Short mmCIF file of C-alpha atoms in Angstrom, two decimals:
data_model
loop_
_atom_site.label_atom_id
_atom_site.label_comp_id
_atom_site.label_asym_id
_atom_site.label_seq_id
_atom_site.Cartn_x
_atom_site.Cartn_y
_atom_site.Cartn_z
CA UNK A 778 -0.56 -14.19 18.73
CA UNK A 779 -4.79 -14.93 17.73
CA UNK A 780 -5.06 -13.86 21.57
CA UNK A 781 -3.45 -10.28 21.26
CA UNK A 782 -5.29 -10.08 17.91
CA UNK A 783 -8.99 -10.76 19.11
CA UNK A 784 -8.09 -8.24 22.54
CA UNK A 785 -6.64 -5.20 20.60
CA UNK A 786 -8.06 -5.50 16.63
CA UNK A 787 -11.40 -5.31 15.29
CA UNK A 788 -9.58 -6.29 11.80
CA UNK A 789 -6.59 -8.77 12.19
CA UNK A 790 -4.71 -10.83 8.91
CA UNK A 791 -4.17 -14.29 8.86
CA UNK A 792 -0.73 -15.31 9.60
CA UNK A 793 0.59 -15.85 6.56
CA UNK A 794 4.25 -17.21 5.21
CA UNK A 795 5.10 -14.50 2.59
CA UNK A 796 6.48 -15.51 -0.85
CA UNK A 797 8.93 -12.68 -0.59
CA UNK A 798 11.36 -15.13 1.23
CA UNK A 799 11.45 -17.28 -2.28
CA UNK A 800 14.30 -15.21 -4.02
CA UNK A 801 16.41 -14.68 -1.37
CA UNK A 802 16.58 -18.39 -0.30
CA UNK A 803 15.21 -18.29 2.72
CA UNK A 804 12.24 -20.84 2.86
CA UNK A 805 14.61 -23.69 1.68
CA UNK A 806 15.32 -24.57 5.62
CA UNK A 807 11.17 -24.30 6.21
CA UNK A 808 10.54 -26.96 2.81
CA UNK A 809 12.89 -29.02 4.97
CA UNK A 810 11.50 -28.98 7.98
CA UNK A 811 7.37 -29.21 6.70
CA UNK A 812 8.38 -32.45 4.85
CA UNK A 813 10.36 -33.92 7.89
CA UNK A 814 7.00 -33.19 9.78
CA UNK A 815 5.14 -35.53 7.17
CA UNK A 816 3.80 -32.78 5.00
CA UNK A 817 3.69 -34.00 1.45
CA UNK A 818 4.93 -30.91 -0.51
CA UNK A 819 5.78 -32.87 -3.56
CA UNK A 820 2.40 -33.47 -4.07
CA UNK A 821 1.13 -30.35 -3.72
CA UNK A 822 3.86 -29.41 -6.90
CA UNK A 823 2.27 -31.79 -8.81
CA UNK A 824 -1.14 -30.49 -8.42
CA UNK A 825 -0.30 -27.16 -9.03
CA UNK A 826 2.95 -27.38 -10.78
CA UNK A 827 4.66 -24.86 -9.04
CA UNK A 828 7.88 -24.95 -6.77
CA UNK A 829 8.47 -26.23 -3.67
CA UNK A 830 9.92 -23.27 -1.81
CA UNK A 831 6.36 -21.92 -3.15
CA UNK A 832 4.08 -24.61 -1.58
CA UNK A 833 6.34 -24.56 1.38
CA UNK A 834 4.82 -20.98 1.83
CA UNK A 835 1.11 -21.99 1.09
CA UNK A 836 1.32 -25.18 3.15
CA UNK A 837 2.35 -22.96 6.60
CA UNK A 838 0.15 -20.33 5.70
CA UNK A 839 -2.95 -23.52 5.57
CA UNK A 840 -1.95 -24.70 8.59
CA UNK A 841 -1.96 -21.22 10.27
CA UNK A 842 -5.52 -20.59 8.97
CA UNK A 843 -6.87 -23.93 10.43
CA UNK A 844 -5.07 -23.15 13.77
CA UNK A 845 -6.70 -19.41 13.57
CA UNK A 846 -10.44 -20.98 12.44
CA UNK A 847 -10.31 -23.56 15.16
CA UNK A 848 -9.04 -21.73 18.04
CA UNK A 849 -10.60 -18.08 17.23
CA UNK A 850 -13.07 -16.52 19.58
CA UNK A 851 -16.41 -15.86 17.81
CA UNK A 852 -16.69 -11.69 17.11
CA UNK A 853 -13.60 -11.12 18.94
CA UNK A 854 -11.86 -9.78 15.29
CA UNK A 855 -12.93 -9.80 11.64
CA UNK A 856 -10.09 -11.86 10.59
CA UNK A 857 -8.73 -10.84 6.46
CA UNK A 858 -7.49 -13.93 4.50
CA UNK A 859 -3.68 -12.94 3.42
CA UNK A 860 -3.04 -13.26 -0.42
CA UNK A 861 0.13 -14.22 -1.46
CA UNK A 862 2.00 -14.66 -4.99
CA UNK A 863 4.75 -13.11 -7.23
CA UNK A 864 3.14 -13.82 -10.35
CA UNK A 865 -0.25 -14.89 -11.53
CA UNK A 866 0.14 -18.73 -11.41
CA UNK A 867 1.27 -18.10 -8.20
CA UNK A 868 -1.45 -16.35 -6.70
CA UNK A 869 -4.21 -17.77 -8.54
CA UNK A 870 -3.25 -21.08 -6.83
CA UNK A 871 -2.72 -19.58 -3.27
CA UNK A 872 -6.35 -18.04 -3.81
CA UNK A 873 -8.03 -21.14 -4.69
CA UNK A 874 -6.21 -23.24 -1.63
CA UNK A 875 -7.50 -20.43 0.77
CA UNK A 876 -10.62 -19.21 -0.82
CA UNK A 877 -12.63 -21.86 1.14
CA UNK A 878 -12.09 -20.56 4.85
CA UNK A 879 -14.70 -18.05 4.82
CA UNK A 880 -13.56 -14.88 6.36
CA UNK A 881 -14.46 -11.40 7.03
CA UNK A 882 -12.44 -9.98 4.26
CA UNK A 883 -8.99 -10.05 2.74
CA UNK A 884 -5.54 -8.69 2.28
CA UNK A 885 -3.21 -8.25 -0.93
CA UNK A 886 0.41 -8.92 0.11
CA UNK A 887 3.21 -9.98 -2.41
CA UNK A 888 3.32 -8.74 -5.91
CA UNK A 889 -0.69 -7.76 -5.79
CA UNK A 890 0.36 -4.46 -4.32
CA UNK A 891 1.23 -2.75 -7.39
CA UNK A 892 0.71 -5.26 -10.26
CA UNK A 893 -3.13 -4.30 -10.95
CA UNK A 894 -3.32 -7.07 -13.35
CA UNK A 895 -3.44 -9.33 -10.21
CA UNK A 896 -4.99 -7.67 -7.94
CA UNK A 897 -8.35 -7.66 -10.62
CA UNK A 898 -7.88 -11.08 -11.69
CA UNK A 899 -8.38 -12.05 -7.81
CA UNK A 900 -10.93 -9.63 -7.47
CA UNK A 901 -12.42 -10.63 -10.71
CA UNK A 902 -12.68 -14.36 -8.54
CA UNK A 903 -13.59 -13.06 -5.84
CA UNK A 904 -16.73 -11.43 -7.36
CA UNK A 905 -17.56 -14.82 -9.57
CA UNK A 906 -17.05 -16.95 -6.67
CA UNK A 907 -19.75 -14.33 -4.65
CA UNK A 908 -16.89 -13.81 -2.31
CA UNK A 909 -16.86 -9.73 -3.13
CA UNK A 910 -20.35 -9.21 -1.97
CA UNK A 911 -19.93 -10.70 1.49
CA UNK A 912 -16.43 -9.11 1.88
CA UNK A 913 -16.32 -6.53 4.84
CA UNK A 914 -12.64 -5.22 4.07
CA UNK A 915 -10.01 -5.52 1.52
CA UNK A 916 -6.39 -4.11 2.60
CA UNK A 917 -3.42 -3.91 0.34
CA UNK A 918 -0.03 -3.76 1.86
CA UNK A 919 3.02 -2.12 1.77
CA UNK A 920 2.48 0.71 -0.76
CA UNK A 921 1.07 4.23 -0.28
CA UNK A 922 2.10 6.33 -3.17
CA UNK A 923 -0.18 9.37 -4.80
CA UNK A 924 -0.43 7.32 -7.99
CA UNK A 925 -1.56 4.23 -6.07
CA UNK A 926 -3.60 6.14 -3.89
CA UNK A 927 -5.60 7.70 -6.87
CA UNK A 928 -5.95 4.12 -8.78
CA UNK A 929 -7.44 2.37 -5.50
CA UNK A 930 -9.92 4.96 -5.27
CA UNK A 931 -10.87 4.01 -9.08
CA UNK A 932 -11.11 0.17 -7.34
CA UNK A 933 -13.19 1.09 -4.26
CA UNK A 934 -15.67 3.07 -6.81
CA UNK A 935 -15.38 -0.48 -8.96
CA UNK A 936 -16.45 -2.76 -5.86
CA UNK A 937 -18.83 0.00 -3.80
CA UNK A 938 -21.35 -0.96 -7.16
CA UNK A 939 -21.91 -4.67 -5.85
CA UNK A 940 -21.30 -4.23 -1.77
CA UNK A 941 -21.86 -0.69 -0.67
CA UNK A 942 -20.18 -1.49 2.57
CA UNK A 943 -16.82 -3.24 1.75
CA UNK A 944 -14.12 -0.47 2.14
CA UNK A 945 -10.54 -0.58 0.55
CA UNK A 946 -7.18 0.36 2.57
CA UNK A 947 -3.77 0.34 2.03
CA UNK A 948 -0.42 1.13 4.39
CA UNK A 949 2.85 1.60 3.99
CA UNK A 950 6.01 2.18 6.52
CA UNK A 951 7.10 5.15 4.16
CA UNK A 952 6.67 7.88 6.73
CA UNK A 953 8.38 6.13 9.23
CA UNK A 954 11.51 4.70 7.90
CA UNK A 955 11.99 7.71 6.48
CA UNK A 956 11.88 9.17 9.84
CA UNK A 957 14.10 6.08 11.31
CA UNK A 958 16.82 7.05 8.66
CA UNK A 959 16.30 10.88 9.65
CA UNK A 960 14.45 12.30 6.59
CA UNK A 961 11.73 14.59 6.36
CA UNK A 962 8.80 15.29 4.31
CA UNK A 963 9.33 18.33 2.80
CA UNK A 964 7.31 18.80 -0.81
CA UNK A 965 5.48 17.01 -2.78
CA UNK A 966 3.98 17.54 -6.53
CA UNK A 967 0.97 16.68 -7.83
CA UNK A 968 0.77 18.04 -11.33
CA UNK A 969 1.20 16.48 -15.05
CA UNK A 970 5.05 16.38 -14.49
CA UNK A 971 4.39 13.62 -11.83
CA UNK A 972 3.03 12.81 -8.04
CA UNK A 973 5.77 12.45 -5.75
CA UNK A 974 6.56 12.92 -2.49
CA UNK A 975 10.20 14.65 -1.84
CA UNK A 976 12.47 14.39 1.52
CA UNK A 977 15.38 16.01 2.80
CA UNK A 978 18.04 14.97 5.43
CA UNK A 979 17.96 16.78 8.61
CA UNK A 980 21.15 16.47 10.02
CA UNK A 981 22.80 17.92 6.25
CA UNK A 982 19.93 20.40 5.95
CA UNK A 983 19.40 21.78 9.68
CA UNK A 984 21.55 22.51 12.67
CA UNK A 985 21.40 22.76 16.18
CA UNK A 986 20.96 27.22 15.87
CA UNK A 987 18.81 26.45 13.27
CA UNK A 988 15.10 28.69 14.41
CA UNK A 989 13.12 27.89 11.37
CA UNK A 990 9.84 25.56 12.16
CA UNK A 991 9.64 22.39 9.31
CA UNK A 992 7.30 24.12 7.81
CA UNK A 993 9.34 26.90 7.12
CA UNK A 994 11.90 24.93 6.21
CA UNK A 995 9.59 22.90 3.89
CA UNK A 996 8.56 26.69 2.11
CA UNK A 997 11.80 27.61 1.96
CA UNK A 998 13.15 24.33 0.42
CA UNK A 999 9.95 24.53 -1.97
CA UNK A 1000 11.21 27.82 -3.44
CA UNK A 1001 14.55 26.26 -4.86
CA UNK A 1002 13.16 22.61 -6.19
CA UNK A 1003 13.62 22.07 -9.42
CA UNK A 1004 10.50 24.13 -11.22
CA UNK A 1005 8.96 22.10 -14.32
CA UNK A 1006 7.18 23.91 -17.30
CA UNK A 1007 4.93 22.83 -19.15
CA UNK A 1008 3.86 24.95 -22.51
CA UNK A 1009 3.82 28.39 -20.70
CA UNK A 1010 2.98 27.15 -17.65
CA UNK A 1011 5.30 26.78 -14.26
CA UNK A 1012 4.67 24.12 -11.78
CA UNK A 1013 6.19 24.43 -8.12
CA UNK A 1014 6.56 22.04 -5.88
CA UNK A 1015 4.41 21.70 -2.69
CA UNK A 1016 5.68 22.61 0.81
CA UNK A 1017 4.42 19.96 3.54
CA UNK A 1018 2.40 21.72 6.19
CA UNK A 1019 1.46 19.98 9.45
CA UNK A 1020 0.76 20.28 12.88
CA UNK A 1021 4.00 19.69 14.27
CA UNK A 1022 5.66 21.66 11.48
CA UNK A 1023 3.85 24.62 12.54
CA UNK A 1024 5.40 24.36 16.06
CA UNK A 1025 8.36 22.75 16.63
CA UNK A 1026 11.73 24.38 15.28
CA UNK A 1027 14.62 22.60 13.29
CA UNK A 1028 16.99 23.19 16.18
CA UNK A 1029 14.52 20.96 18.49
CA UNK A 1030 15.08 18.12 15.68
CA UNK A 1031 18.63 18.58 15.10
CA UNK A 1032 19.44 18.61 18.50
CA UNK A 1033 22.90 16.89 17.91
CA UNK A 1034 26.16 15.51 20.30
CA UNK A 1035 28.82 17.65 20.64
CA UNK A 1036 27.84 20.14 17.98
CA UNK A 1037 26.33 17.85 15.37
CA UNK A 1038 23.16 17.92 13.60
CA UNK A 1039 22.18 14.48 14.40
CA UNK A 1040 18.76 13.17 15.82
CA UNK A 1041 18.00 11.60 19.04
CA UNK A 1042 14.95 9.05 19.83
CA UNK A 1043 12.54 12.27 20.13
CA UNK A 1044 13.11 14.09 17.24
CA UNK A 1045 12.82 10.39 15.14
CA UNK A 1046 9.63 10.10 16.79
CA UNK A 1047 8.60 14.31 16.10
CA UNK A 1048 9.27 13.62 12.34
CA UNK A 1049 7.28 10.16 12.56
CA UNK A 1050 4.10 12.83 13.00
CA UNK A 1051 5.14 14.93 10.70
CA UNK A 1052 6.08 12.47 8.17
CA UNK A 1053 2.74 11.17 8.31
CA UNK A 1054 0.47 13.55 8.40
CA UNK A 1055 2.05 14.71 5.40
CA UNK A 1056 1.37 11.90 4.12
CA UNK A 1057 -2.55 12.04 4.77
CA UNK A 1058 -2.91 15.95 3.43
CA UNK A 1059 -1.50 14.53 0.40
CA UNK A 1060 -4.04 11.86 -0.44
CA UNK A 1061 -7.24 13.74 0.97
CA UNK A 1062 -5.83 15.59 -1.75
CA UNK A 1063 -5.48 13.06 -4.36
CA UNK A 1064 -9.03 11.72 -3.07
CA UNK A 1065 -10.36 15.58 -4.35
CA UNK A 1066 -8.56 15.19 -7.64
CA UNK A 1067 -10.21 12.06 -8.39
CA UNK A 1068 -13.88 13.24 -6.92
CA UNK A 1069 -13.16 16.16 -9.17
CA UNK A 1070 -11.43 15.34 -12.68
CA UNK A 1071 -12.57 18.29 -14.69
CA UNK A 1072 -11.18 20.60 -11.86
CA UNK A 1073 -8.31 19.27 -11.94
CA UNK A 1074 -7.81 18.02 -15.36
CA UNK A 1075 -4.64 19.70 -15.67
CA UNK A 1076 -2.88 18.24 -13.07
CA UNK A 1077 -4.16 14.38 -13.83
CA UNK A 1078 -0.43 12.55 -15.94
CA UNK A 1079 -2.16 11.25 -18.77
CA UNK A 1080 -0.74 7.09 -17.72
CA UNK A 1081 -3.30 7.84 -14.49
CA UNK A 1082 -5.60 8.92 -16.88
CA UNK A 1083 -5.48 6.02 -18.94
CA UNK A 1084 -5.02 3.65 -16.27
CA UNK A 1085 -7.95 4.33 -14.32
CA UNK A 1086 -10.01 4.51 -17.75
CA UNK A 1087 -8.41 0.85 -17.86
CA UNK A 1088 -9.33 -0.55 -14.48
CA UNK A 1089 -12.96 0.64 -14.56
CA UNK A 1090 -13.49 -0.77 -18.24
CA UNK A 1091 -12.00 -4.29 -17.06
CA UNK A 1092 -14.71 -3.70 -14.14
CA UNK A 1093 -17.60 -3.31 -16.48
CA UNK A 1094 -17.20 -6.60 -18.14
CA UNK A 1095 -18.17 -9.57 -16.79
CA UNK A 1096 -15.08 -11.80 -18.72
CA UNK A 1097 -11.42 -10.21 -16.99
CA UNK A 1098 -10.26 -8.06 -19.96
CA UNK A 1099 -6.92 -8.07 -17.92
CA UNK A 1100 -5.04 -10.18 -20.44
CA UNK A 1101 -5.45 -7.28 -23.26
CA UNK A 1102 -4.62 -4.57 -20.49
CA UNK A 1103 -2.04 -6.37 -19.01
CA UNK A 1104 1.43 -4.50 -19.81
CA UNK A 1105 -0.57 -1.29 -19.25
CA UNK A 1106 -1.76 -2.38 -15.84
CA UNK A 1107 1.36 -3.25 -14.73
CA UNK A 1108 3.28 -0.12 -15.38
CA UNK A 1109 3.54 1.01 -12.06
CA UNK A 1110 5.25 -2.36 -11.11
CA UNK A 1111 7.67 -2.40 -13.65
CA UNK A 1112 8.28 1.32 -12.34
#
């Protein structure tokens, strides 16, 4: 795996053992395996006060890190150190255990993706330890909603003040999972009533006889979406408009079999392309809104304005204020 990453990737992640498998009971067998191999997980539990399963995840990740560091080819790929954890105690313990490996950046997994108190606490630790100033890349795994994109913009501006070369990125499989389930992104909202994506089921919405393009279908769906009202203003859903959507027709997607509207593999691949571009177009608009808050004042939900202020206020203080802001910061994690 390491050799494949070095051959194909500019940036790669260390091979972590996710804590998300603890609650479903998927880690217990690995804890037993590690103990049988002679690793003293009980000592780790005594040292950090955390569970056997958590320390099994941490230990296996440390073993993998050791292998990557000892066997990597210099300059072949930049490595990101993955941070796991379901809460503050686990996140802090994981960071303290892995921070000395001296990799080129960081990847945030587990609860860090939507718990901004965890994310900010670790970024504060990195700054205080001098690690943020030398990092090249920070990646947040597994989330990409318009709300989150706006707030990651706030984080990017904060860290850029001390490290202009540091890039924050995020990802999700959302556009591809939706397409695999025959769902096409058709509309979105970016107004005070909420920032959301909306999809439709192509087998239910289309047919092998439907000659509308995907963009035309999106336009018609936007017209019949419930319209939100604020005072005297009527707010409309915004139709998706993509390069593929301008050329591909509904009956190209709903090819069916025996007269059905089911999708085949090619249809799913086309939808993935459409969905991914629709996502990216929305995120570009989110960036424009972030950079011009006065121009888009009426499009930004109050909670987003508050969360942006909280992030910037916390970052401005060398001593983290996340305790006093925690419940508000983690509003999205609880949603």
